[in-house]
Every structure is written in C-alpha cells, then in structure tokens.
Tab-separated table of C-alpha atoms in Angstrom:
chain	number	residue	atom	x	y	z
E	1371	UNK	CA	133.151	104.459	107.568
E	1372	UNK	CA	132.104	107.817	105.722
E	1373	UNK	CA	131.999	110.533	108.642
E	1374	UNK	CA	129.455	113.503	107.602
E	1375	UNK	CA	130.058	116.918	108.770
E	1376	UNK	CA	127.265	120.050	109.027
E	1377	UNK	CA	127.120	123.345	109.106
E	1378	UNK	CA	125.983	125.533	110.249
E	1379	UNK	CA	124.521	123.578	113.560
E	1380	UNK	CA	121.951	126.036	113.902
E	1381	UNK	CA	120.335	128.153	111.471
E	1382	UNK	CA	118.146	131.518	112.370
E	1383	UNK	CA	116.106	132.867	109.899
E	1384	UNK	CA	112.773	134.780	108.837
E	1385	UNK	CA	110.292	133.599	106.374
E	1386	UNK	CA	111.202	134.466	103.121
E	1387	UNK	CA	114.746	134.283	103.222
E	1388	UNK	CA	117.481	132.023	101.624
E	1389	UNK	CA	118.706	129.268	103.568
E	1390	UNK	CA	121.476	127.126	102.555
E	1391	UNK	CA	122.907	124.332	104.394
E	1392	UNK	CA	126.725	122.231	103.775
E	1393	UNK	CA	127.199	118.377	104.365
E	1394	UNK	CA	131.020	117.614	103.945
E	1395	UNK	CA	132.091	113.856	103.938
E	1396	UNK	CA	135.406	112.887	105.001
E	1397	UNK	CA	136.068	110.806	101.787
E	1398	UNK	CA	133.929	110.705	98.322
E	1399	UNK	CA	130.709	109.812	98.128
E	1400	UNK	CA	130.488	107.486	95.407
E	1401	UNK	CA	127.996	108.243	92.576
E	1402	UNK	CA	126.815	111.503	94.321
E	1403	UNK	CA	124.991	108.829	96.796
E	1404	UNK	CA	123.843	111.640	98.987
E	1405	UNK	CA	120.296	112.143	99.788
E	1406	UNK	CA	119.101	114.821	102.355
E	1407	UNK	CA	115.960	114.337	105.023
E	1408	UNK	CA	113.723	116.904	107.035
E	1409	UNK	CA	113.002	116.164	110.311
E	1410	UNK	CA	109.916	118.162	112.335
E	1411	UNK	CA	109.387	116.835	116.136
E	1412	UNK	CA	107.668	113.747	116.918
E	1413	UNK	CA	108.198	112.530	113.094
E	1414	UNK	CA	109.801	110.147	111.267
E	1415	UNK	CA	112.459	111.588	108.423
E	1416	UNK	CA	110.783	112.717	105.438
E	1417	UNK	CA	112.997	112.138	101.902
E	1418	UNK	CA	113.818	115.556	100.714
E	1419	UNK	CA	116.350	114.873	97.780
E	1420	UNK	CA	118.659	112.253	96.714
E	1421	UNK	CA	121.470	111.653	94.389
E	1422	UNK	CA	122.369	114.683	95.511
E	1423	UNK	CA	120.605	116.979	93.514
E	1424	UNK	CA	117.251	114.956	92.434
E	1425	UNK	CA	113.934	115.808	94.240
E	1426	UNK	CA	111.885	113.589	96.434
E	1427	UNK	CA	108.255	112.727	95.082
E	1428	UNK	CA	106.146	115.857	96.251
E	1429	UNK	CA	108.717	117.881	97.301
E	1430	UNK	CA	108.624	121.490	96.111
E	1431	UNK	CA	111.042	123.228	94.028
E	1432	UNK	CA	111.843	125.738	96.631
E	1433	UNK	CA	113.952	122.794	97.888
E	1434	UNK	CA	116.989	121.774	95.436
E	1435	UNK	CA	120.525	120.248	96.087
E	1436	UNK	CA	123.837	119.999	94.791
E	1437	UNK	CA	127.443	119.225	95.045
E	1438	UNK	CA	129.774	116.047	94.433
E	1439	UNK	CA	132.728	114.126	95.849
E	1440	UNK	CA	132.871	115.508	99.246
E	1441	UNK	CA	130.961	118.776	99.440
E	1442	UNK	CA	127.414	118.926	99.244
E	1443	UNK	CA	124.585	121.625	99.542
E	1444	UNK	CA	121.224	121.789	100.438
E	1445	UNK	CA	119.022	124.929	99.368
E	1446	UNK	CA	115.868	126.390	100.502
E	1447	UNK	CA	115.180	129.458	97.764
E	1448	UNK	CA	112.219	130.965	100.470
E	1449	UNK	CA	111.465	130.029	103.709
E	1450	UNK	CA	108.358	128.572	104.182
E	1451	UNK	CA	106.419	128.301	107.579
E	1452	UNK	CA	106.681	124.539	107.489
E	1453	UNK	CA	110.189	124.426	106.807
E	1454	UNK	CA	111.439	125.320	110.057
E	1455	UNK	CA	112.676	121.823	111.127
E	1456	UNK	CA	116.006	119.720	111.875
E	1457	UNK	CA	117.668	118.879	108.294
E	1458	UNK	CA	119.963	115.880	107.650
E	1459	UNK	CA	122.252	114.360	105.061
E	1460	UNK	CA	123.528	110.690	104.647
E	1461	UNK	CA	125.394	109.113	102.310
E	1462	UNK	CA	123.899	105.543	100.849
E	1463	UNK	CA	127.359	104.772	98.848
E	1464	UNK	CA	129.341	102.922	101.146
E	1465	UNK	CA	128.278	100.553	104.264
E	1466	UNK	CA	126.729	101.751	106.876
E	1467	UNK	CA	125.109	104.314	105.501
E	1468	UNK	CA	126.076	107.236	108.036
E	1469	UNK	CA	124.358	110.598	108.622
E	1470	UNK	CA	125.415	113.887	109.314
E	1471	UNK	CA	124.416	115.522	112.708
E	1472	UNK	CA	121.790	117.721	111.156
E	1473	UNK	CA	121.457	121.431	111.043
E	1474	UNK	CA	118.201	122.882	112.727
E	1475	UNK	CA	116.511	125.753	110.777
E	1476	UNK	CA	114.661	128.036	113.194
E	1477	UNK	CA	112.655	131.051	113.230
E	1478	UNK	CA	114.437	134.260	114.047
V	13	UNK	CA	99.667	101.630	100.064
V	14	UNK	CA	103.558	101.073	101.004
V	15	UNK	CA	104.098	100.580	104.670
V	16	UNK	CA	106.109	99.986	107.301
V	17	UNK	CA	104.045	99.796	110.658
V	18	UNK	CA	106.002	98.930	113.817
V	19	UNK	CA	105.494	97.535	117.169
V	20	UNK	CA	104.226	99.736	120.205
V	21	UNK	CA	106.838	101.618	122.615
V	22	UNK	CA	108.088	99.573	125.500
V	23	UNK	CA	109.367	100.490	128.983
V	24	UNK	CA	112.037	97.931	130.061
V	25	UNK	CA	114.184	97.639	133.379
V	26	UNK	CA	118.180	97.047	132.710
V	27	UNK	CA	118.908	93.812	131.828
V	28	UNK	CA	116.022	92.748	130.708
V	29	UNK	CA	115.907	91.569	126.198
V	30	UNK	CA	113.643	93.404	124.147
V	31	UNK	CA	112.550	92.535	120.301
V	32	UNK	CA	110.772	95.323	118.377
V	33	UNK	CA	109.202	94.471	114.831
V	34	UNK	CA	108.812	96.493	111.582
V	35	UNK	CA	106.297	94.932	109.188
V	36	UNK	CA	105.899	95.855	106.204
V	37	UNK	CA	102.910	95.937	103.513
V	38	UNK	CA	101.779	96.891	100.190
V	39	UNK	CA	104.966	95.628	98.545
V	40	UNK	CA	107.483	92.452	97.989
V	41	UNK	CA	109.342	92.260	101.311
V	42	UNK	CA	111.930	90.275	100.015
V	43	UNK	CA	113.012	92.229	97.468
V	44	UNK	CA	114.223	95.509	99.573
V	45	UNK	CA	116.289	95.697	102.552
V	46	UNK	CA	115.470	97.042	105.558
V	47	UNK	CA	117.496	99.198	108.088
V	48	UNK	CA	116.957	100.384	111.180
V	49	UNK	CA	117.941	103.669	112.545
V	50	UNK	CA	118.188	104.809	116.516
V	51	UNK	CA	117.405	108.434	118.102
V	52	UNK	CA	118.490	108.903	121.387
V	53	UNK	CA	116.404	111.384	122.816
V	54	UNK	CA	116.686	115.353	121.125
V	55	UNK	CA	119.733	113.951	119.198
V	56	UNK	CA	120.624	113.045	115.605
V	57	UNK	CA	119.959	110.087	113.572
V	58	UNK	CA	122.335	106.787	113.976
V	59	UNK	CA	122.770	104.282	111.426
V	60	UNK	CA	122.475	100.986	112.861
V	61	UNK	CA	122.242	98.341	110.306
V	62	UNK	CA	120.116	96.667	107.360
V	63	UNK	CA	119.218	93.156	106.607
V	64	UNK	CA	118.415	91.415	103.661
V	65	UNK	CA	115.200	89.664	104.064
V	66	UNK	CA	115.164	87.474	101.200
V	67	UNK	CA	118.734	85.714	102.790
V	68	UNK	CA	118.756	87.160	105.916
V	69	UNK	CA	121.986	88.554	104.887
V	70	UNK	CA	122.851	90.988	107.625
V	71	UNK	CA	124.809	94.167	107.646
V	72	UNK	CA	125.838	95.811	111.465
V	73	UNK	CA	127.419	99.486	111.921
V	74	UNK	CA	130.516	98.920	113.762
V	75	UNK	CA	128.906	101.248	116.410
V	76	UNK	CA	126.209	98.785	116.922
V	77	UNK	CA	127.875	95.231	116.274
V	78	UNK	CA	127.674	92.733	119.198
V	79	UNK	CA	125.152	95.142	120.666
V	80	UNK	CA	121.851	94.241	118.695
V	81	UNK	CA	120.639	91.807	116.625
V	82	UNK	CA	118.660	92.051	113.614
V	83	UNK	CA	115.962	89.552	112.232
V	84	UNK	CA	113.531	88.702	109.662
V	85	UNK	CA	111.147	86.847	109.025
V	86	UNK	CA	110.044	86.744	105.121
V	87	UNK	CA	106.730	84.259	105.821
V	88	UNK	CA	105.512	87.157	107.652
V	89	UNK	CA	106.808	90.079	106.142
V	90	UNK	CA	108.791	91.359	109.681
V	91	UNK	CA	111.858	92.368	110.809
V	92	UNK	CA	113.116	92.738	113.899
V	93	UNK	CA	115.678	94.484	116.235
V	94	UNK	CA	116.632	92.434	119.371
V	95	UNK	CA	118.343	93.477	122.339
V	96	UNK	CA	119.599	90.799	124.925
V	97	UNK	CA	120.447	92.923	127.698
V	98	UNK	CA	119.315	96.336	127.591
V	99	UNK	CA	121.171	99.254	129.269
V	100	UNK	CA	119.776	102.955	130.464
V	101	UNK	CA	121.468	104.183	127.188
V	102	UNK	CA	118.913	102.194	124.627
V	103	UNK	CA	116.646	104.650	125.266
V	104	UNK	CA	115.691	106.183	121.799
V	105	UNK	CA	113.424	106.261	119.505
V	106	UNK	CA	113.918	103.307	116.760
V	107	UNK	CA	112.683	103.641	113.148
V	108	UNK	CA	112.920	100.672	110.901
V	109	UNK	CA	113.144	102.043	106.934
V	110	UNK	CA	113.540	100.622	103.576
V	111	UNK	CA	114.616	102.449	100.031
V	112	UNK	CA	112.827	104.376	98.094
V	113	UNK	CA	112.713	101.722	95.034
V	114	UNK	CA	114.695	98.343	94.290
V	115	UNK	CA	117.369	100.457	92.386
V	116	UNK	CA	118.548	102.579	95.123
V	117	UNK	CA	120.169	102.099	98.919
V	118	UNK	CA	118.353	105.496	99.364
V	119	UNK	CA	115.896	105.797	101.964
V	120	UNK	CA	112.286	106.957	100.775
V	121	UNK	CA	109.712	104.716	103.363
V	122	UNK	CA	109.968	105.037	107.042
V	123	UNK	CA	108.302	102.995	109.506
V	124	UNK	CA	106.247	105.254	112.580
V	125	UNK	CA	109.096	104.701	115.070
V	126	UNK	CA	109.220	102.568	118.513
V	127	UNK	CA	109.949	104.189	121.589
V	128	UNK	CA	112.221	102.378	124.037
V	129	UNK	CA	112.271	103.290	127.286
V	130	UNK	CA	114.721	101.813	129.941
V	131	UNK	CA	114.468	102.365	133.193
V	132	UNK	CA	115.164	101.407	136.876
C-alpha cells in the first residue's frame, strides 16, 4: 500500500498570497497517477487536478500541479476567498487508492 | 446529468447491521467502478474499497477487509456498503464515488455522503 505524506498540516495565509502545498508517497506513483481534491465543510471532495499536473473541468488556472515519482506539488498562484478549505492528494496507480491526510489552508 | 445520490443518514445502536446505497444515474453503471470512501468525524479521507458492478468484482483496503462488505446491484443501478455488526467507531460520514471517465481510476463524481451514526 502507497502511504501519502503532507505538508505543511496547516497552512495560514492572507488573500492574495502564494500557497503551495507537498504530497510525498512512500514509493512511485505510477504514471504520475496523482490527482488532488478540495474539501470545504459539510461537502463532498471536489476534483481539483489529476495526473498530477492536468486541471479538473472548471477549475481555474490559479490552481496548477506538478511533480512525479514520489514528490508532488499543489499550487495556488493567489488566494482566493473560496479557497480557504482542507486540500488532499491520492494516488489512483496502485490498489487501494490511498490519500494523504490533507493540509488545511486557513485565513491568517 | 451524472449522479450519484445516496441513502439518508442512519443512527444505529452497537451491534446492530446497517446497508447504505449509492445509486447512480445519467450514465452506464456497469461500465465504471465505484468506491466508497469513510470520514470519521473532523478527520481525513479513508480509502475503503471499489467494486466492479458489471462482475461484482470486489476490491477491499486491507484497513477495511473482513470489516464491510460491498454490493451491487447492476438491474438497479446501486451499490451498497454493508456492515454486520456495527461498532461506536463506524461513525463517519460515507461517500460512495466513481471516476471521472472510463479511462481513468481517478475520482471526478462524488455521491452527497451518508452519515452514520452509532450510538448507545
């Protein structure tokens, strides 16, 4: 089984700013199989970006990803309002399909 | 419109089984898996296991093997996640989900969730 790592756990930030977040996977993920979710509360995940670095339907460009083998990034250019939320990456290479623990973006 | 529209939230005592159901519309059921995924309450997402509707082929997280059981049937376009003695740490929220398209194991439609609730 593929264990996922994040970091930071918790991210403080302002709107406006940079905010970049790490997934690390104990082995390679296979064909960049790596897709990243948003989470706000009471909601189901929403699909942010998958095979690593390809964007979701309707997701905007502030949003991009990248990385391969076992480090992966997820990048949000400017803070939005909306994007404060709980952010998580799994891995859809290998059975089961494991997640990371998620990093939560808040407002500082 | 793709969907994926689950049963209500139950409140169970220990011991007692529980089924949930994910049913899905607006597409061929049997030609996507479909996974479910537990969160226990303010925690992270779990991956519990998919099955393959159109065989029933069924695929467990060790984590959750021997501890649930997961269904389908096609004539009716549901799955299902079964419990057969439910303990004070089932409580979660339970999303059933399916890829985004028949090329991918990537995740792109998520049912509303079902909240389990066990309790003395």
């Amino acid at each position: 089984e593929i264990v996922l790592t994040q970091s930071p756990g918790t991210l403080s930030l302002s709107p406006g700013e940079r905010a970049t977040l790490s997934c690390r996977a104990s082995q390679s993920v296979s064909s960049s199989y790596l897709a990243w979710y948003q989470q706000k509360p009471g909601q189901a995940p929403r699909l942010l970006i998958y095979g690593a670095s390809s964007r979701a339907t309707g997701i905007p460009d502030r949003f991009s990803g990248s990385g391969s083998g076992t480090d992966f990034t997820l990048t949000i250019s400017r803070l939005e309002p909306e994007d404060f939320a709980v952010y998580y990456c799994q891995q859809y290479g290998n059975s089961p399909f494991t997640f990371g623990p998620g990093t939560k973006v808040d407002i500082k | 419109e793709v969907q994926l529209v689950q049963s209500g939230a139950e409140v169970k005592k220990p011991g007692e089984s529980l089924k949930i159901s994910c049913k899905g519309s607006g597409y061929s059921f049997t030609s996507y898996w479909i996974g479910w995924v537990r969160q226990m309450p303010g925690k992270g997402l779990e991956w519990m296991g998919i099955i393959y509707p159109g065989d029933s082929d069924t695929r467990y997280s060790p984590s959750f093997q021997g501890q649930v059981t997961i269904s389908a049937d096609k004539t009716i376009s549901t799955a299902y996640l079964q419990w057969s003695s439910l303990k004070a740490s089932d409580t979660a929220m339970y999303y059933c989900a399916r890829p985004e398209n028949p090329y991918t194991n990537c995740v792109g439609v998520w049912g509303q969730g079902t909240l389990v609730t066990v309790s003395s």
